[in-house]
Short mmCIF file of C-alpha atoms and ligand atoms in Angstrom, two decimals:
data_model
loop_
_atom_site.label_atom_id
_atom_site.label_comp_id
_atom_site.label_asym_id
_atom_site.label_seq_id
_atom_site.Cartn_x
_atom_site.Cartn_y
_atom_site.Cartn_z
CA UNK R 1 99.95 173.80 41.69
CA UNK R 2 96.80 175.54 42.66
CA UNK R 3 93.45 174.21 43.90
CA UNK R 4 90.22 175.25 41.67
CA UNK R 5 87.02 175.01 43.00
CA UNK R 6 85.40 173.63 39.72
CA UNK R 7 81.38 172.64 38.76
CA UNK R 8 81.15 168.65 38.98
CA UNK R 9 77.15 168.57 38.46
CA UNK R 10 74.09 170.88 38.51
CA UNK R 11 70.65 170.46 39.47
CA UNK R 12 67.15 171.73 40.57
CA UNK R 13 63.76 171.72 41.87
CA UNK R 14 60.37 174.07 40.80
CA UNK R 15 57.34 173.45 42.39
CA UNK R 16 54.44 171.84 41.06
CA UNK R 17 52.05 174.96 40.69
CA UNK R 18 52.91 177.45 37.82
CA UNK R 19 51.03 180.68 38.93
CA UNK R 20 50.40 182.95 35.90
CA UNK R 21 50.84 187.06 35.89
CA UNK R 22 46.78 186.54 35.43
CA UNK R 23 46.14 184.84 38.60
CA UNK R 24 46.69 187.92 40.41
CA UNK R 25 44.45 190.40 38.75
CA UNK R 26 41.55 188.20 40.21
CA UNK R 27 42.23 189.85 43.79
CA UNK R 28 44.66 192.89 42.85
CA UNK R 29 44.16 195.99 40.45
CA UNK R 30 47.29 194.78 38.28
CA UNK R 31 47.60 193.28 35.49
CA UNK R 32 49.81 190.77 32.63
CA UNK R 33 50.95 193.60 30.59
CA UNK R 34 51.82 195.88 33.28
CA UNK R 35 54.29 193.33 35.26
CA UNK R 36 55.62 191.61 32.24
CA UNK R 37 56.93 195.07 30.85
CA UNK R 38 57.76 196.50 34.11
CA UNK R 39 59.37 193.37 35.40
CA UNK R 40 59.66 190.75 32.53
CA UNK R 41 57.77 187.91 34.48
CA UNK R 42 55.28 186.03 33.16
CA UNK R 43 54.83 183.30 35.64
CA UNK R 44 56.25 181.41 39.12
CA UNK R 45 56.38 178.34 41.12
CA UNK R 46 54.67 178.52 44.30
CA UNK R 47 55.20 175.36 46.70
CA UNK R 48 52.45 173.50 47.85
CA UNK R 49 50.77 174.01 51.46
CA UNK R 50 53.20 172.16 53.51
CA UNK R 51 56.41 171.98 51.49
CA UNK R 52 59.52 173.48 52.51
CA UNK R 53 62.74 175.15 51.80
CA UNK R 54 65.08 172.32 52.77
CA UNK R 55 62.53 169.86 50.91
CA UNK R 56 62.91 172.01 47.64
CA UNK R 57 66.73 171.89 48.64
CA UNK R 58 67.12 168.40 48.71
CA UNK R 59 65.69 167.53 45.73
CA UNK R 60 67.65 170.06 43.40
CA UNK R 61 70.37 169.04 45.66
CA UNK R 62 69.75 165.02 44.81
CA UNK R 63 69.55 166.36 41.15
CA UNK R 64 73.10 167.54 41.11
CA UNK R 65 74.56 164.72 42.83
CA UNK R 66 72.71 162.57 39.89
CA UNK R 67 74.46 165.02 37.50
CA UNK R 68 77.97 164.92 39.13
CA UNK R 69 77.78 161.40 39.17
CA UNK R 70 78.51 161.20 43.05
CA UNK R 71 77.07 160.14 46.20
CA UNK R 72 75.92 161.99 49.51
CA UNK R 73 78.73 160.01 50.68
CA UNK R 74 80.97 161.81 48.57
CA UNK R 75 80.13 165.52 49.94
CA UNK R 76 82.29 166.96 53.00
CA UNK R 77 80.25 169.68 53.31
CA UNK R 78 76.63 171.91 52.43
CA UNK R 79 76.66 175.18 52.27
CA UNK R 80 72.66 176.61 52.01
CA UNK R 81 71.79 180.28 50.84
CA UNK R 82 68.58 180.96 51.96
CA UNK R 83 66.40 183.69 53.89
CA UNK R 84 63.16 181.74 54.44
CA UNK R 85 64.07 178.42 56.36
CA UNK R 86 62.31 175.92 57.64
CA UNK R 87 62.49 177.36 60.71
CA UNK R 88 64.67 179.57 62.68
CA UNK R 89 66.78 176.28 63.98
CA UNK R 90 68.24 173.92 62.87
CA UNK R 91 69.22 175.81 60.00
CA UNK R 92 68.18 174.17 56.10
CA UNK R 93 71.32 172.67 55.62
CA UNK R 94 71.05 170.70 58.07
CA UNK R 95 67.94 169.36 56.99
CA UNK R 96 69.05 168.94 53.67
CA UNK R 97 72.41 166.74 55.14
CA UNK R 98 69.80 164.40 56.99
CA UNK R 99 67.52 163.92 54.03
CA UNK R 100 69.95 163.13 51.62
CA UNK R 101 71.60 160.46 54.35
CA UNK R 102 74.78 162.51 54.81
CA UNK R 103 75.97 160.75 58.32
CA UNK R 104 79.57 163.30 57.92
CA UNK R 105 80.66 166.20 57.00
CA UNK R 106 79.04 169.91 58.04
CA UNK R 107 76.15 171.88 57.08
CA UNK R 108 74.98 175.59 57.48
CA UNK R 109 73.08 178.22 56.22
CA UNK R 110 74.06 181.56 54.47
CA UNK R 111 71.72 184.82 54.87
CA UNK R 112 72.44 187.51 52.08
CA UNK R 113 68.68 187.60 50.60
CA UNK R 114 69.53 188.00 46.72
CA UNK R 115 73.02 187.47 46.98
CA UNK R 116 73.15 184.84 48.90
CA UNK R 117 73.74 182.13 46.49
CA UNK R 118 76.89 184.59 45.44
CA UNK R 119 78.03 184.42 49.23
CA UNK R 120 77.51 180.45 49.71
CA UNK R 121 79.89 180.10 46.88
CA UNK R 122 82.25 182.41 48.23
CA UNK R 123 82.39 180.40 51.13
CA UNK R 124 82.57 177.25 49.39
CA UNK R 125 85.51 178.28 47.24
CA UNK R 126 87.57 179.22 49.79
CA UNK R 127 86.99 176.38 52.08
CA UNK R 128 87.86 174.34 49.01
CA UNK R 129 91.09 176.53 48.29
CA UNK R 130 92.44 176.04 52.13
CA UNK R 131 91.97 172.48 52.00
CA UNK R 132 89.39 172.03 54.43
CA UNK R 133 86.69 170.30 51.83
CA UNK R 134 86.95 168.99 48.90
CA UNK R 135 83.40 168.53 47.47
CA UNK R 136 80.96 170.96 48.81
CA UNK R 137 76.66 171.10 47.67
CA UNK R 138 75.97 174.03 47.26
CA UNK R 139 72.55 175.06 47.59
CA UNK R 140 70.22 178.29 46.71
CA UNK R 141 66.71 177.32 48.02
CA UNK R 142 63.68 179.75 49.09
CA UNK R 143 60.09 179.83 49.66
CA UNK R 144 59.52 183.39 49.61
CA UNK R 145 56.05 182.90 48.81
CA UNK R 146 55.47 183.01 52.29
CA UNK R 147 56.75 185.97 53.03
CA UNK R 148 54.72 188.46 50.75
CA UNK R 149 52.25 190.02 51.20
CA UNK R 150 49.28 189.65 48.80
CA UNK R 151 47.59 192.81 49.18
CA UNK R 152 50.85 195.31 48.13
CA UNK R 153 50.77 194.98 43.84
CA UNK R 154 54.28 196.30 44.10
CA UNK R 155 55.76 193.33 45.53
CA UNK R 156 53.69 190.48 45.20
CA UNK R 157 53.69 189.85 42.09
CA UNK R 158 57.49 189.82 41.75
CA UNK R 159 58.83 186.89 43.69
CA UNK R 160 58.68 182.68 43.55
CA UNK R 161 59.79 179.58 45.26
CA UNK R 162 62.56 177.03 43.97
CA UNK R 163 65.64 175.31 44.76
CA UNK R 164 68.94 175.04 43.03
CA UNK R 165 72.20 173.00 43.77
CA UNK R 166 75.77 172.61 42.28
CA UNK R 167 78.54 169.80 43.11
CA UNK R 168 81.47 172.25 43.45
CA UNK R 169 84.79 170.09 43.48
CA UNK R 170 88.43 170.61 44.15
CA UNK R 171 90.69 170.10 41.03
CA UNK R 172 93.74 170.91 40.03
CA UNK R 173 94.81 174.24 38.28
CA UNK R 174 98.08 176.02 36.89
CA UNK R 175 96.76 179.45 39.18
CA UNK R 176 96.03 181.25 36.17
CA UNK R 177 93.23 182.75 34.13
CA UNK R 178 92.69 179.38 31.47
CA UNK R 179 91.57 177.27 34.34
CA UNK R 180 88.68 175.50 35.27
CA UNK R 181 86.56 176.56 38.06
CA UNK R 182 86.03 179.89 40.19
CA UNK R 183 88.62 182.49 39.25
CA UNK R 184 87.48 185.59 41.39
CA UNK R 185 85.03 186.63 43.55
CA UNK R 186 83.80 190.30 44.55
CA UNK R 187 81.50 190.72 47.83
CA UNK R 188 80.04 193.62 49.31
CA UNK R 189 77.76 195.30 51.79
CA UNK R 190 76.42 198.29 53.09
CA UNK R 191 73.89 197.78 55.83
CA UNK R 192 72.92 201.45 56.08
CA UNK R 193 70.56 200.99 52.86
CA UNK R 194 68.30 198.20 54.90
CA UNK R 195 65.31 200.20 54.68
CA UNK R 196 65.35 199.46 50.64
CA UNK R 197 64.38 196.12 51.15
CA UNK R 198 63.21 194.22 54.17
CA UNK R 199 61.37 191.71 56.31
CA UNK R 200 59.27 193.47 59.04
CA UNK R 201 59.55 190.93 61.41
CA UNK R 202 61.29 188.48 63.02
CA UNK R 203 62.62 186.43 66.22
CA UNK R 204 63.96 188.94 68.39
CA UNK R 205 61.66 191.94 67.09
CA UNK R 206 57.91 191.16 66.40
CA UNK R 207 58.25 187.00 66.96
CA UNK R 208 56.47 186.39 63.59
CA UNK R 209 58.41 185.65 59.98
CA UNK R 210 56.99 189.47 58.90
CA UNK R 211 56.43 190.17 55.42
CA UNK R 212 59.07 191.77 52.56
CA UNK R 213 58.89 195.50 51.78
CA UNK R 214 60.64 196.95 49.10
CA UNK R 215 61.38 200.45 48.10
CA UNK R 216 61.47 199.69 44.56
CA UNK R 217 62.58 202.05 41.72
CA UNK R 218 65.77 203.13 44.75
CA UNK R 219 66.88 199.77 44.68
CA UNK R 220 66.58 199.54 40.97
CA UNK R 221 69.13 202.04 40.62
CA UNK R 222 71.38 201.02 43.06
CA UNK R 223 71.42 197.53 41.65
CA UNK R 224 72.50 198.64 38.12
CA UNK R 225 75.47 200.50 39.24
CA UNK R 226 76.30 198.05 41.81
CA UNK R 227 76.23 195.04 39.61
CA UNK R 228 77.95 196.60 37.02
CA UNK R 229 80.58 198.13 39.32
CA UNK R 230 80.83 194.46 41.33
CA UNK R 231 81.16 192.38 38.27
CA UNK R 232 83.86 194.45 36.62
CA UNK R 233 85.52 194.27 40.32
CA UNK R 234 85.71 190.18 39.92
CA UNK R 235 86.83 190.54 36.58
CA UNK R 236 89.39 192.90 37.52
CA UNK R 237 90.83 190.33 40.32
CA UNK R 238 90.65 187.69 37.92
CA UNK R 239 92.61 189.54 35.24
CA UNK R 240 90.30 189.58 32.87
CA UNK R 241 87.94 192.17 31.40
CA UNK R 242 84.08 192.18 30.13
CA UNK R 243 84.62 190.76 26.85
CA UNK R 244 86.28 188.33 27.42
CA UNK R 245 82.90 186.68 29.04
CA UNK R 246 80.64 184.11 27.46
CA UNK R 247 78.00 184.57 29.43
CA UNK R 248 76.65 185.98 32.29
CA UNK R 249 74.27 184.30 34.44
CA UNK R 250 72.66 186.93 36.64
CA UNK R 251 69.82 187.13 39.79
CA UNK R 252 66.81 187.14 37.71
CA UNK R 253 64.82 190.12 39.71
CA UNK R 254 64.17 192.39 37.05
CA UNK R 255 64.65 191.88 32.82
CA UNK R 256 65.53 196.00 33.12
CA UNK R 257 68.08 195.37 35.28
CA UNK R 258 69.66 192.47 33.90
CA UNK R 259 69.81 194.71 30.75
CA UNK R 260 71.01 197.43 32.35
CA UNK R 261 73.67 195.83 33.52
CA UNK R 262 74.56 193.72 30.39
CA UNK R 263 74.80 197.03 28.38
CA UNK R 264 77.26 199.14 30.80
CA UNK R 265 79.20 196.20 30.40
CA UNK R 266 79.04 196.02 26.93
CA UNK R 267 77.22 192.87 26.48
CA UNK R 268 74.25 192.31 24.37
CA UNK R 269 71.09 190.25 25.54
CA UNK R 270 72.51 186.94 23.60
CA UNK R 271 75.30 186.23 26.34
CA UNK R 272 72.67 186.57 29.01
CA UNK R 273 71.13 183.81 30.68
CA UNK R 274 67.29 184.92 31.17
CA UNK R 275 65.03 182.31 33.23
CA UNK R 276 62.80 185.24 35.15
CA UNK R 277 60.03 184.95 32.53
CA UNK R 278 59.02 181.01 34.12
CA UNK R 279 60.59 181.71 37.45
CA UNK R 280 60.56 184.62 38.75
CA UNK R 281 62.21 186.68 41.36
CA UNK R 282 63.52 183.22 43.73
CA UNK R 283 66.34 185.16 45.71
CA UNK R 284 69.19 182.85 46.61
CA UNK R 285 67.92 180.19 44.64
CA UNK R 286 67.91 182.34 41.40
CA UNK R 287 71.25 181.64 40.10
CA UNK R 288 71.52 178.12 40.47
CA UNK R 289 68.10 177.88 39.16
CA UNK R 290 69.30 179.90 36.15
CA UNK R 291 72.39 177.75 35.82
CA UNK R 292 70.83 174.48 35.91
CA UNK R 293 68.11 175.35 33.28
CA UNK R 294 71.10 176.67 30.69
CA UNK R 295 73.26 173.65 31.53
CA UNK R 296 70.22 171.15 30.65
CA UNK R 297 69.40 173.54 27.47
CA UNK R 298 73.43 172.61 26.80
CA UNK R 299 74.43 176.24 26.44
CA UNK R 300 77.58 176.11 28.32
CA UNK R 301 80.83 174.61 26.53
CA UNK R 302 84.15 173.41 28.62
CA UNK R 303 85.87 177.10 28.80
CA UNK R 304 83.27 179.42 28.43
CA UNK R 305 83.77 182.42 30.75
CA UNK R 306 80.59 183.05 32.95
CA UNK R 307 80.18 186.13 35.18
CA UNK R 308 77.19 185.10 38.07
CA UNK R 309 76.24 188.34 39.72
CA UNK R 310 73.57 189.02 42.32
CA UNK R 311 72.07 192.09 44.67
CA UNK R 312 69.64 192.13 47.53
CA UNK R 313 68.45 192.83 50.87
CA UNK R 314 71.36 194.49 53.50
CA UNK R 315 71.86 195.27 51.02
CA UNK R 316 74.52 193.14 49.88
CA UNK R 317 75.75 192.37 46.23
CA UNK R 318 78.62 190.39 44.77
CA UNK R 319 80.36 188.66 41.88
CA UNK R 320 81.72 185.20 40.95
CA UNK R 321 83.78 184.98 37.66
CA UNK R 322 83.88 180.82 36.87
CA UNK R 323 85.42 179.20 33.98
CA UNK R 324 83.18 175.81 33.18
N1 ACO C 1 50.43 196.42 38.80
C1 ACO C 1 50.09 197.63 38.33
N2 ACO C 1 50.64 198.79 38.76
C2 ACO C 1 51.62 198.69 39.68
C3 ACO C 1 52.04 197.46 40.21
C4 ACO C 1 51.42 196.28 39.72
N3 ACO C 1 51.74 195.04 40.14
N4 ACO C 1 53.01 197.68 41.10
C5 ACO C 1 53.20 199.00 41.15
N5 ACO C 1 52.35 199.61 40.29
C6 ACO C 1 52.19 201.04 40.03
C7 ACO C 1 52.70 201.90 41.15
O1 ACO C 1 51.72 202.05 42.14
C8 ACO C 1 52.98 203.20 40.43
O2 ACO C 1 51.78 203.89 40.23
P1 ACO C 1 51.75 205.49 40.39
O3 ACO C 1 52.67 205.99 39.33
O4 ACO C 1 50.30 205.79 40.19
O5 ACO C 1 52.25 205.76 41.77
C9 ACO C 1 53.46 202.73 39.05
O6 ACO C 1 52.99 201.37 38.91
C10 ACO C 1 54.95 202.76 38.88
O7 ACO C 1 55.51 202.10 40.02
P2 ACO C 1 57.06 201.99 40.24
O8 ACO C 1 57.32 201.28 41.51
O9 ACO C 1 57.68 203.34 40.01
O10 ACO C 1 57.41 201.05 39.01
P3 ACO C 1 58.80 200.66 38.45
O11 ACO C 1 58.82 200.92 37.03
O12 ACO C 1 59.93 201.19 39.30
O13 ACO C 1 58.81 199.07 38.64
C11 ACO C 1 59.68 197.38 40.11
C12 ACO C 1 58.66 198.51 39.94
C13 ACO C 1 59.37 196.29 39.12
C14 ACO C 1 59.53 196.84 41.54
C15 ACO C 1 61.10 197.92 39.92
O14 ACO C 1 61.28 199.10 40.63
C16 ACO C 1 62.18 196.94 40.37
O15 ACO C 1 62.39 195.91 39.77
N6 ACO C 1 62.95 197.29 41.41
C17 ACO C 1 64.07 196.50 41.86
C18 ACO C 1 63.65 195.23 42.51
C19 ACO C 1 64.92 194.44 42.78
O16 ACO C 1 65.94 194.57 42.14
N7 ACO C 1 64.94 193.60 43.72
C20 ACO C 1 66.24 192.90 43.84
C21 ACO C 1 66.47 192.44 45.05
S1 ACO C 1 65.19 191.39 45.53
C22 ACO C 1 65.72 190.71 47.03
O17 ACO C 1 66.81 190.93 47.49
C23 ACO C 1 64.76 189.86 47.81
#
């Protein structure tokens, strides 16, 4: 018998103000047309003054407990992907664990940028496959809203705040390819391409959170090939090959580069999961975000193959091949 890590429940958190691609031209020389067709946004969240990342966190987290069906009580452990905490410690998770009442179990925080929802579940799924949790949350939550800067067009105007959480649960599987749950996973990094995208500051450099900068048409490039190289990695590992997917549920940065990567791997737009238009670019909390929003819309059916795939900062980039 093999252990699956499988999805028990999904949820998540946007908040309250929608800020449209208009809002910007009032202080910046952009404009709707130009970021919808460059990026495919047409709106984002941004939190309130005041509210946080591991506030945002706990309620998509609270979400997918509802969902699951389950209790904090029920969770061993949290796993957080996130690159704009609360603050630099206690890490989110932590947070999260005390808000929700979770007297047990751990908590800690992942740092990939993009990816790091990807990462967080690679963690999660093999903590769940040695036996050392059963249930993990596991949580993609980020207020990068305060972390741009509102005078550089090129960036601003890509990114948004939001929180998304999954119940991932241990199950039994027969160890091959029919099963429930995660089937493969596919990380990578290459730190020697950090000048593409970064923060310019932080503790032990300038003492202040800094602000993103992003080199963008490189990175656009190297995301393409690396997703496309990444997910057909995972699929590889899990024995299985690009049409044999459903769906694939990627990091919502760019609707060119979610193509992109749909067509080298021979998918068309209709097995794509597409939530960028409302959302935005949310980093780690994109895919969960994504996820949730399908799962409410009902389009995922027990079985379906889904291929999650996400790049960012380091940069680093990865691949999770699931069965629901
Ligand atoms: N409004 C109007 N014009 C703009 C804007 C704007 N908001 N932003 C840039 N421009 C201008 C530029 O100044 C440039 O003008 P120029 O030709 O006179 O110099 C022109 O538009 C073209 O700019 P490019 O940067 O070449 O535009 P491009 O088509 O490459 O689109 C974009 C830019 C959307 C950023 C794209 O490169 C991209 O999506 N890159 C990848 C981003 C990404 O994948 N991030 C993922 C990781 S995110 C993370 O990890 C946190």
């Amino acid at each position: 018998m093999t252990t699956r890590a499988v999805v028990r429940g999904l949820g998540h958190y946007l908040p309250e103000r929608v800020v449209e691609n208009d809002e910007f031209t009032r202080t910046l020389d952009t404009s709707d047309e130009w970021i919808r067709t460059r990026s495919g946004i047409e709106r984002r969240h941004f939190a309130a003054e005041g509210e946080t990342t591991s506030q945002m966190a706990a309620r998509a987290a609270r979400n997918a407990l509802d969902d699951a069906g389950l209790n904090a009580s029920d969770i061993d452990a949290i796993i957080l992907a996130t690159s704009t905490p609360d603050l630099t410690f206690p890490s989110a998770a932590t947070m999260v664990q005390n808000e929700l009442g979770m007297t047990g179990g751990f908590a800690f925080d992942v740092q990939a940028v993009c990816a790091g929802f990807i990462f967080a579940l690679a963690n999660a799924n093999a903590m769940i496959n040695s036996g050392m949790a059963k249930r993990i949350l596991v949580v993609g939550a980020e207020t990068f809203s305060r972390i741009l800067d509102f005078e550089d067009r090129a960036t601003c105007v890509l990114f948004g705040d939001g929180a998304g959480a999954l119940v991932l649960e241990a199950q039994p599987g027969t160890g091959n390819k029919d099963d429930r749950g995660i089937l493969a996973v596919d990380l990578n990094s290459d730190g020697s391409q950090r000048d593409l995208l970064y923060v310019d500051g932080g503790v032990s450099t300038t003492g202040t959170a800094g602000v993103l900068k992003m080199q963008g048409p490189e990175l656009f490039k190297q995301a393409v090939n690396k997703l496309a190289e990444t997910a057909l990695a995972a699929l590889e590992k899990a024995g299985l090959e690009a049409h044999d997917l459903d769906w694939i549920v990627p990091h919502q940065a760019n609707i060119r580069i979610i193509a992109g990567t749909a067509k080298k791997l021979g998918l068309t737009m209709e097995n794509v999961i597409v939530t960028l238009h409302d959302h935005g670019n949310t980093s780690a909390a994109s895919i969960p975000l994504a996820l949730s929003v399908a799962n409410q819309q009902g389009k995922f059916k027990e079985g379906d193959l889904l291929l999650l795939e996400a790049i960012g900062g380091g940069l680093a980039w990865g691949a999770v091949v699931l069965r629901w």
